[in-house]
Coordinates of C-alpha atoms and ligand atoms in Angstrom, one line a residue:
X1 CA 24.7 -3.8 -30.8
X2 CA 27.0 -5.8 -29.9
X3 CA 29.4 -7.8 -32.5
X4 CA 28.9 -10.9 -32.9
X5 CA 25.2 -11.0 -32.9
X6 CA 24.1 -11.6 -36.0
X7 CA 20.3 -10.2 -35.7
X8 CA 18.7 -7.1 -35.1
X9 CA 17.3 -6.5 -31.4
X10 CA 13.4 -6.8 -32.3
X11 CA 11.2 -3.4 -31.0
X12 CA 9.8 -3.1 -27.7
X13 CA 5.8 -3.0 -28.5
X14 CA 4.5 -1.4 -25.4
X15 CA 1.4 -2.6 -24.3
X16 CA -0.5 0.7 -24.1
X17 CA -3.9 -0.6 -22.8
X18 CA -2.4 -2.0 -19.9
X19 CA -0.4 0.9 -19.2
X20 CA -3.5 3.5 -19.6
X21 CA -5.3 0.8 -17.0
X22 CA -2.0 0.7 -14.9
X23 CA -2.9 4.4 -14.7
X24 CA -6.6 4.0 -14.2
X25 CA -5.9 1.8 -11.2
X26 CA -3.3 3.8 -9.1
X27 CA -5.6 6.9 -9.9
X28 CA -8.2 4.9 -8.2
X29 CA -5.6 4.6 -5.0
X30 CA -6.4 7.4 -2.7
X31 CA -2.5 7.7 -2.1
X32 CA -2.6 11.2 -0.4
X33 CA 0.3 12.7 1.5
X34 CA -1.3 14.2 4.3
X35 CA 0.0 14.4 8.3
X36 CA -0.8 11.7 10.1
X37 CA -2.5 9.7 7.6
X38 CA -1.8 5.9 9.0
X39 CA -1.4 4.7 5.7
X40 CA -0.7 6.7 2.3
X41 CA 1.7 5.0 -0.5
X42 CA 0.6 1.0 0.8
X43 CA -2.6 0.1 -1.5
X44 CA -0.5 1.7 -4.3
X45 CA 2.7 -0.4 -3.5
X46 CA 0.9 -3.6 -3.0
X47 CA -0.6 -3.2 -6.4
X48 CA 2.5 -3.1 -8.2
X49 CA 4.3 -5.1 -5.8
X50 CA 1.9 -8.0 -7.3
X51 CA 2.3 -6.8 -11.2
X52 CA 5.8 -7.2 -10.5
X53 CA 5.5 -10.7 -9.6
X54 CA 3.3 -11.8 -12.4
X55 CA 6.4 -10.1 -14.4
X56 CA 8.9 -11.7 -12.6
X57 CA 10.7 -9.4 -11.6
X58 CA 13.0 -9.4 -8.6
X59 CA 11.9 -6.9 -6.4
X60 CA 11.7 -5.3 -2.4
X61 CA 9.3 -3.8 -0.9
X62 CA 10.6 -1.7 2.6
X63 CA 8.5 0.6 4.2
X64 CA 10.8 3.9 4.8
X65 CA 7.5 5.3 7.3
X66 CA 4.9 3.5 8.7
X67 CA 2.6 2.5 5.2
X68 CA 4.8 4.2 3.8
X69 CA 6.7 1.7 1.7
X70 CA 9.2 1.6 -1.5
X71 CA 8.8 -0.9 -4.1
X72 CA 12.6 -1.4 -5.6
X73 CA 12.8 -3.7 -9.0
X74 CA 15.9 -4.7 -10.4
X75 CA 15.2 -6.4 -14.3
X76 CA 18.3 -8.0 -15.2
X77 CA 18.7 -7.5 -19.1
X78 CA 20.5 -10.9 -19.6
X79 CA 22.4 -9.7 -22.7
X80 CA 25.4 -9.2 -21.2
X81 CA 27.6 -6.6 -18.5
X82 CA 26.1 -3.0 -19.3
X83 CA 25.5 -0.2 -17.3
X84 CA 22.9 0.8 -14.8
X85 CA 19.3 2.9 -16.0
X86 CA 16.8 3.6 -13.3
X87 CA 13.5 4.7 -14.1
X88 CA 12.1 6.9 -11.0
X89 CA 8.8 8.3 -10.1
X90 CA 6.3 8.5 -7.0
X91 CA 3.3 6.7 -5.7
X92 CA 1.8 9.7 -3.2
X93 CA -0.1 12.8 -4.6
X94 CA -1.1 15.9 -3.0
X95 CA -4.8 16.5 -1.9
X96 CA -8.0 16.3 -3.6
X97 CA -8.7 19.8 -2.0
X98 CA -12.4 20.2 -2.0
X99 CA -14.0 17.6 -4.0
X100 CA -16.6 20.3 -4.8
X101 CA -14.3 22.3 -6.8
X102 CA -13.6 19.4 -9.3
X103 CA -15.8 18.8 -12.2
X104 CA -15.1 15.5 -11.9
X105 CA -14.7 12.4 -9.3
X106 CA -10.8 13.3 -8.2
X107 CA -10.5 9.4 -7.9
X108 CA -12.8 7.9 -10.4
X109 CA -10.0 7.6 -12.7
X110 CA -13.0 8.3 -15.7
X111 CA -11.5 8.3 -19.3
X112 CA -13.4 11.0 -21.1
X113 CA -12.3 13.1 -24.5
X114 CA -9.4 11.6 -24.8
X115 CA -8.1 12.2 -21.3
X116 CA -7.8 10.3 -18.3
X117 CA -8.7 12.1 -15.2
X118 CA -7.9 12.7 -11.4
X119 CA -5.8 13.2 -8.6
X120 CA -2.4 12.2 -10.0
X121 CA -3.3 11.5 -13.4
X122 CA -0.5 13.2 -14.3
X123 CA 1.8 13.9 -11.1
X124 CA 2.8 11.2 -11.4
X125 CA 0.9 7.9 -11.9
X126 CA 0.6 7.9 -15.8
X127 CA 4.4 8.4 -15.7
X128 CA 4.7 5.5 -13.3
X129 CA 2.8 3.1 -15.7
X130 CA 4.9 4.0 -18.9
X131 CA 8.0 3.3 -17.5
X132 CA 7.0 -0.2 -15.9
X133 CA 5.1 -1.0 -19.2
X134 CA 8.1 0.3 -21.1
X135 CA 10.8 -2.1 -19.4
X136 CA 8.2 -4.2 -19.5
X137 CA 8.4 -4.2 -23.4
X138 CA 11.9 -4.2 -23.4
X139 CA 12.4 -7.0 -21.9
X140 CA 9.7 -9.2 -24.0
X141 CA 12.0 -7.6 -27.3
X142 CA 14.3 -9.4 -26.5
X143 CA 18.1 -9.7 -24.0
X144 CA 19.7 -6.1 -23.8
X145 CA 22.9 -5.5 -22.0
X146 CA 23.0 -3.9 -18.4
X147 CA 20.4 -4.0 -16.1
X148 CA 17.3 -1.5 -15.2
X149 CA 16.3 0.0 -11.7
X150 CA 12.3 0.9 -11.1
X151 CA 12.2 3.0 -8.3
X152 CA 8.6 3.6 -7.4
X153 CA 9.0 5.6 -3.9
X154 CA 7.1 6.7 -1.4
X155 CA 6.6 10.7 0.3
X156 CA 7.8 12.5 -2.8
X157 CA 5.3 15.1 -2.2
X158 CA 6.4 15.4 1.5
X159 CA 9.9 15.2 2.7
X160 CA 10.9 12.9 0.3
X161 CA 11.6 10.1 2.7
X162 CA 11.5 7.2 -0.1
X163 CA 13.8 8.9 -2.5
X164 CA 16.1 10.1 0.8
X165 CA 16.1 6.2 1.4
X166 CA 17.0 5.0 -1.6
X167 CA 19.9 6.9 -2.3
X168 CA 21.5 5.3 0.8
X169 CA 20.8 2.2 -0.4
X170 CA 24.0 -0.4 -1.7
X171 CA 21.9 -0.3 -5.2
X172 CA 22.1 3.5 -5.5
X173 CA 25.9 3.0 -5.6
X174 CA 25.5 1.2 -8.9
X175 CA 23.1 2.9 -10.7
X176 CA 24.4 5.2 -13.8
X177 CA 21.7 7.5 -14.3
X178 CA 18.0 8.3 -13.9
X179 CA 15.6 8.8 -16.1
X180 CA 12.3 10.7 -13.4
X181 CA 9.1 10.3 -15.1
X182 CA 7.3 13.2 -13.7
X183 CA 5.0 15.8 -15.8
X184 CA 7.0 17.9 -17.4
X185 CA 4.8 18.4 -21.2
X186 CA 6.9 17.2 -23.4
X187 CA 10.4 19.1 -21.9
X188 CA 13.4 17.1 -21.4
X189 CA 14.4 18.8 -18.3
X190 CA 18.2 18.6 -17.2
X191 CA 18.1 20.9 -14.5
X192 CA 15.3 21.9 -11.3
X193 CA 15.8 25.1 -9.1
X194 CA 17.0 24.2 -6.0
X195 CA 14.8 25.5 -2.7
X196 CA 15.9 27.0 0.9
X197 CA 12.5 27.4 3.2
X198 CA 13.4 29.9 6.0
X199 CA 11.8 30.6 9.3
X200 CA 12.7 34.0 11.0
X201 CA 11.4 34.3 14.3
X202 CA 11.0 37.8 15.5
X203 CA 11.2 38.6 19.1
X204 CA 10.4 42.1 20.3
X205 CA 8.5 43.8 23.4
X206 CA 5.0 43.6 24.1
X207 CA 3.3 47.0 25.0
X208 CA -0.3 48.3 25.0
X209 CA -1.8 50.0 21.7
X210 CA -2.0 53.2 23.0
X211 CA 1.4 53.4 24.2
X212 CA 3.4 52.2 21.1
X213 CA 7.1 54.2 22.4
X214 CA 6.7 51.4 25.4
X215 CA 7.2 48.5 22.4
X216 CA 9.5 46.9 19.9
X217 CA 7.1 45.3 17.3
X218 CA 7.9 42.3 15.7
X219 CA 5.1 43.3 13.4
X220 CA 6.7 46.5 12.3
X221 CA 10.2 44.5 11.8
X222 CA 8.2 41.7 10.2
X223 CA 7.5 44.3 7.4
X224 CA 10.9 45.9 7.2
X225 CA 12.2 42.3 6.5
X226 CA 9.9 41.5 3.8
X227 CA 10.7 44.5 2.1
X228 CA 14.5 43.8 2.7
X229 CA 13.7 40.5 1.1
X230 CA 13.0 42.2 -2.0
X231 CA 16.7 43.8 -2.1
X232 CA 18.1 40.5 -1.4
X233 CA 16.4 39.0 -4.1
X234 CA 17.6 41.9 -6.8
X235 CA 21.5 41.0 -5.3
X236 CA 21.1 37.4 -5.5
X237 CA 19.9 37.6 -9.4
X238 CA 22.9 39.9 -10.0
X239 CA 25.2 37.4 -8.4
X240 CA 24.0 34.1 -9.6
X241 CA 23.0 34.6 -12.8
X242 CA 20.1 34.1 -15.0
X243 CA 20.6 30.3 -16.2
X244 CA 18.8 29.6 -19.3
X245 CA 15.8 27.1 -18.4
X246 CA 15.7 27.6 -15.0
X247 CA 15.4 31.5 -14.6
X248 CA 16.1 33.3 -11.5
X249 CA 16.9 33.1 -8.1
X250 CA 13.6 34.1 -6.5
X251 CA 13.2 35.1 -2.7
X252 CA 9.6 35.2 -1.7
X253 CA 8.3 36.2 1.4
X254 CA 5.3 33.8 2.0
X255 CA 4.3 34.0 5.8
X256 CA 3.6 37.5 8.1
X257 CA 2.4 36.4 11.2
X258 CA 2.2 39.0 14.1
X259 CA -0.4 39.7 17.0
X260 CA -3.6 38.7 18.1
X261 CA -6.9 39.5 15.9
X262 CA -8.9 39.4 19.0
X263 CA -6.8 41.7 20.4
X264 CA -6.0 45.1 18.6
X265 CA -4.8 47.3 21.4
X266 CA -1.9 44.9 21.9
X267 CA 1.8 45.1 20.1
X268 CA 2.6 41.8 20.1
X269 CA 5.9 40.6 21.7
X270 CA 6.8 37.7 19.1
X271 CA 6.1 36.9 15.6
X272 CA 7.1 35.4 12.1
X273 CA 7.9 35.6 8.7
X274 CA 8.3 33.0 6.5
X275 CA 10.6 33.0 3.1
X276 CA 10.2 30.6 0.1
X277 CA 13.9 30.6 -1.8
X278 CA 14.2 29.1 -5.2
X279 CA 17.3 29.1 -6.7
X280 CA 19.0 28.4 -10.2
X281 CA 22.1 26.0 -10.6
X282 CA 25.3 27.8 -10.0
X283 CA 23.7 29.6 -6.8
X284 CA 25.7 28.9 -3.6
X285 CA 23.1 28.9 -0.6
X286 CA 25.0 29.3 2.4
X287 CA 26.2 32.7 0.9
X288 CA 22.6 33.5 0.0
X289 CA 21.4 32.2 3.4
X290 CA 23.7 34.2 5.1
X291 CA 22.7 37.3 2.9
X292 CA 19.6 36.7 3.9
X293 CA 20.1 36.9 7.4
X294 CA 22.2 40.1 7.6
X295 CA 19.5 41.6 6.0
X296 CA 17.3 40.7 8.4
X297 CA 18.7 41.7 11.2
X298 CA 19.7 44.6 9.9
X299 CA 15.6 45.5 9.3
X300 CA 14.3 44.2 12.8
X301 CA 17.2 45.5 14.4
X302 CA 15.8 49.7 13.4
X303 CA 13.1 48.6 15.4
X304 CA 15.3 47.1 18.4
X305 CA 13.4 43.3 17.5
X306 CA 15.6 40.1 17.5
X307 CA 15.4 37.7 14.7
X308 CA 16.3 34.0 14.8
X309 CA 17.3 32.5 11.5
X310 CA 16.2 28.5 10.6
X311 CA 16.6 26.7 7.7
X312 CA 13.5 24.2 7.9
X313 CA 14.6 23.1 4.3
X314 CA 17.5 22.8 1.8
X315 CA 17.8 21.3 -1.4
X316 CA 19.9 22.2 -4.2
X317 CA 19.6 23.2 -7.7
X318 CA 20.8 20.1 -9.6
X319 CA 21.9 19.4 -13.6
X320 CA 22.9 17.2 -15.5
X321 CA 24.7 18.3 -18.7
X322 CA 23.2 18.3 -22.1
X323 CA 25.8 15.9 -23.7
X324 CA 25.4 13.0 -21.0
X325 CA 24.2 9.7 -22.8
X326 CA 20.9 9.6 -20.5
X327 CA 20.0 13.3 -22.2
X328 CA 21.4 12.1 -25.7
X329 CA 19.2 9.0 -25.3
X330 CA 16.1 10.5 -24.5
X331 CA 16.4 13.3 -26.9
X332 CA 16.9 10.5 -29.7
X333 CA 14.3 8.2 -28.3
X334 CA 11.6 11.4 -28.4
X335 CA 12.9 12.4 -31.6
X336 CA 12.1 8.9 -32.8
X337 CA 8.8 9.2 -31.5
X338 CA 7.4 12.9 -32.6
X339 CA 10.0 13.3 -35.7
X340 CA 11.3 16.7 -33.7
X341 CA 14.2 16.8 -31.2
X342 CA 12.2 18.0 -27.8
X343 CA 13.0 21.3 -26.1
X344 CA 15.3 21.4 -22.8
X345 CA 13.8 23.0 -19.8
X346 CA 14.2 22.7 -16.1
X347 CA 11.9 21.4 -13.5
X348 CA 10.1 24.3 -11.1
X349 CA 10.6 22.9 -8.2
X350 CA 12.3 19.8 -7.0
X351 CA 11.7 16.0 -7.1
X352 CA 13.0 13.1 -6.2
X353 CA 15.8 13.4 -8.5
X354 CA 17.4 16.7 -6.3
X355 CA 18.0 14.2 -3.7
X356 CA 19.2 11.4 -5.8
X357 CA 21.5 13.8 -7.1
X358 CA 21.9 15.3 -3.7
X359 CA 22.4 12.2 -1.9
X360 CA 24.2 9.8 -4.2
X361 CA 25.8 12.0 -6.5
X362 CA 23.5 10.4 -9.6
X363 CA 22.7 12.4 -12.8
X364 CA 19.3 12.8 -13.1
X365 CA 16.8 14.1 -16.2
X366 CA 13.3 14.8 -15.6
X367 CA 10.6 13.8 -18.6
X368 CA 7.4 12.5 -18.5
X369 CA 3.6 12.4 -19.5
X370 CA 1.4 15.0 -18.4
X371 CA 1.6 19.3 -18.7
X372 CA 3.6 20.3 -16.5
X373 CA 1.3 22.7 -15.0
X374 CA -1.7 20.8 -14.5
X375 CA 0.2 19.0 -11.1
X376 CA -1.4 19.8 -8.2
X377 CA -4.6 21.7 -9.4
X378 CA -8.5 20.7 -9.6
X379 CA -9.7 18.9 -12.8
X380 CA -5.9 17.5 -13.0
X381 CA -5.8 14.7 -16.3
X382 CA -3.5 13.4 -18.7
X383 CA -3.8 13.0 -22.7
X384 CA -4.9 9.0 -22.9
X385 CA -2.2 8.9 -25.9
X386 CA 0.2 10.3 -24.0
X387 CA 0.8 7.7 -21.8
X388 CA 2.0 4.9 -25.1
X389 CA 3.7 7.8 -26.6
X390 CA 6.0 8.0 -23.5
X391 CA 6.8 4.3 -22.5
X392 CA 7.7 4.1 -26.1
X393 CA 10.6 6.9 -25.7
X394 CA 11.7 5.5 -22.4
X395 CA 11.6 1.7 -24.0
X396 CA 13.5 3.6 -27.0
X397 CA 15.4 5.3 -24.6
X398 CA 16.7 2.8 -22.2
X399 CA 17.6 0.5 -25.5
X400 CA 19.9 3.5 -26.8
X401 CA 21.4 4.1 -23.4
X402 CA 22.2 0.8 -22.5
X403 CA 23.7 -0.4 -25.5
X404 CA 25.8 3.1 -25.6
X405 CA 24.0 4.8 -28.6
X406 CA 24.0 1.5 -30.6
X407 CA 20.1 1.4 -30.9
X408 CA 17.4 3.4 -30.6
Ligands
LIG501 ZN1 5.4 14.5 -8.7

């Protein structure tokens, strides 16, 4: 607190109902990131593009795709200069699948034993409701210093197009830190493996089946390289490191493609293999991508096949450390909440906050509602009391960080 005032900030009460039907409603959105889809993130956006403006809260909406829009709020604290919070998190989910595998409607949004299910129930919509309903009951407690961001973007599950756009944005220049609310069960996670997706296109000679001298398979190469891959993976967790929440550096071949099924008395002239590369902060990836590519030509080349090398996608490993006030705030706030500190751990993948990080340099923790395996499988859901138990830590959370410590 600041001196000078002479009462205590009141406590945020979150509104948990309206944040478990926040949840019910976007669930209801069939927001799927899928190819061509004409419209994916808009029904979503409108919907708290108009909960933002019974709030009042200053906001832009900007589509980044076509129907692909951004909702930006900025809620002024009024209590004074203070730095900059962002709460982050994504309006898209993956597909449904086959709605036959689900036990369940996928977009029913149904509350049942506790749990509220469907498609994004947990990556990431519940987390999308607590934070809004936790600035939301920060900002009925009462003035706090500073100012807080709510990002809710768009293609997360893609290429990441709304996060990409926001951090060139003026107002990713100002903000301090980022609190991303996806599923991560209870883990504050200050770090996510980075990823490097790989495309190595194998050119050899074509030749009939019964005269195999006459060829240079890219088939034969393909499996050379794969099994190279497995040496380059050995190397790369020498070199870089086991890093204690995020693992290893994993390099995993995850497309052979060679030849004709139709046609088995012919050695194909051209084919593929595809490599999935996760890596661990600390790894450098041009000198693993290069690694990568030696070895690889090194395999195709006993056959006499070419290989061509792209890099379809790179995103680093990010961190934050775990004695920045966002981390410090959170732990408090969910220590607050449970009566335990939480565990650290490091996101899987990547989100929205690599690219933030990436992008515009900001530090970036990952916590929110939901297990942090359940994302992207059948039957997903998320524990109904879940969703009040974390807008309370981030309402807790942002309090402590923006008054630097003072409250929590
Ligand atoms: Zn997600």
């Amino acid at each position: 607190m600041h001196s000078g005032s002479s009462t205590a900030p009141r406590e945020p009460v979150v509104d948990t109902d309206a944040a478990v039907s926040l949840t019910r409603d976007l669930v209801r959105l069939r927001t799927v990131s899928a190819a061509g889809s004409e419209e994916v993130e808009r029904p979503a956006a409108e919907l708290v593009s108009r909960l933002f403006t019974a709030f009042g809260w200053e906001h832009e909406v900007s589509e980044v795709a076509p129907g692909r829009p951004n909702v930006v709020a900025v809620v002024e604290g009024g209590g004074g200069p203070g730095p900059t919070l962002m709460f982050e998190g994504h309006t898209d989910v993956v597909t449904e699948g086959d709605p036959g595998d689900w036990s369940i409607d996928p977009f029913g949004g149904e509350i049942r034993d506790g749990r509220l299910w469907g498609r994004g129930a947990a990556d990431m919509k519940s987390g999308l409701a607590a934070m809004i309903h936790a600035v939301r009951a920060l900002q009925l407690a009462g003035p706090f210093p500073g100012r807080i961001v709510l990002g809710v973007l768009a293609d997360e599950e893609g290429m990441m197009l709304g996060a990409k756009a926001f951090a060139a944005s003026p107002l990713a220049a100002e903000v301090d830190a980022v609190i991303v609310c996806e599923p991560e069960g209870y883990e504050v996670c200050t770090s996510a493996r980075g990823g490097i997706r790989i495309r190595l296109a194998l050119t050899g000679v074509m030749a009939h089946g019964a005269m195999p001298q006459e060829a240079r398979s890219p088939l034969v190469a393909g499996a050379r390289i794969v099994e190279a891959l497995a040496g380059v993976q050995g190397w790369a967790q020498n070199r870089f490191g086991t890093h204690p929440h995020a693992g290893k550096v994993t390099v995993t071949p995850t497309v052979l493609r060679a030849g004709d099924p139709d046609q088995l008395n012919v050695i194909p002239a051209h084919g593929l293999v595809g490599v999935d590369v996760r890596t661990v902060p600390g790894t450098d990836h041009g000198e693993l991508t290069g690694r990568i590519r030696r070895a690889a030509e090194v395999a195709a080349g006993t056959e006499g096949v070419g290989v061509e090398l792209t890099v379809v996608d790179d995103r680093p490993a990010v961190e934050v450390p775990e004695n920045h006030p966002v981390v410090t705030a959170l732990v408090a706030a969910h220590r607050r909440e449970h009566g335990t500190p939480p565990p650290f751990g490091a996101v899987p993948g990547t989100t929205d906050g690599t690219i933030l990080t990436r992008d515009a340099g900001l530090p970036t923790v990952v916590y929110g509602p939901g297990g942090k395996w359940i994302a992207h499988q059948k039957d997903e859901y998320v524990e109904v009391r879940e969703i009040g138990e974390y807008a309370r830590v981030y309402a807790a959370a942002a309090r402590h960080f923006l008054t630097g410590g003072g409250a929590v």
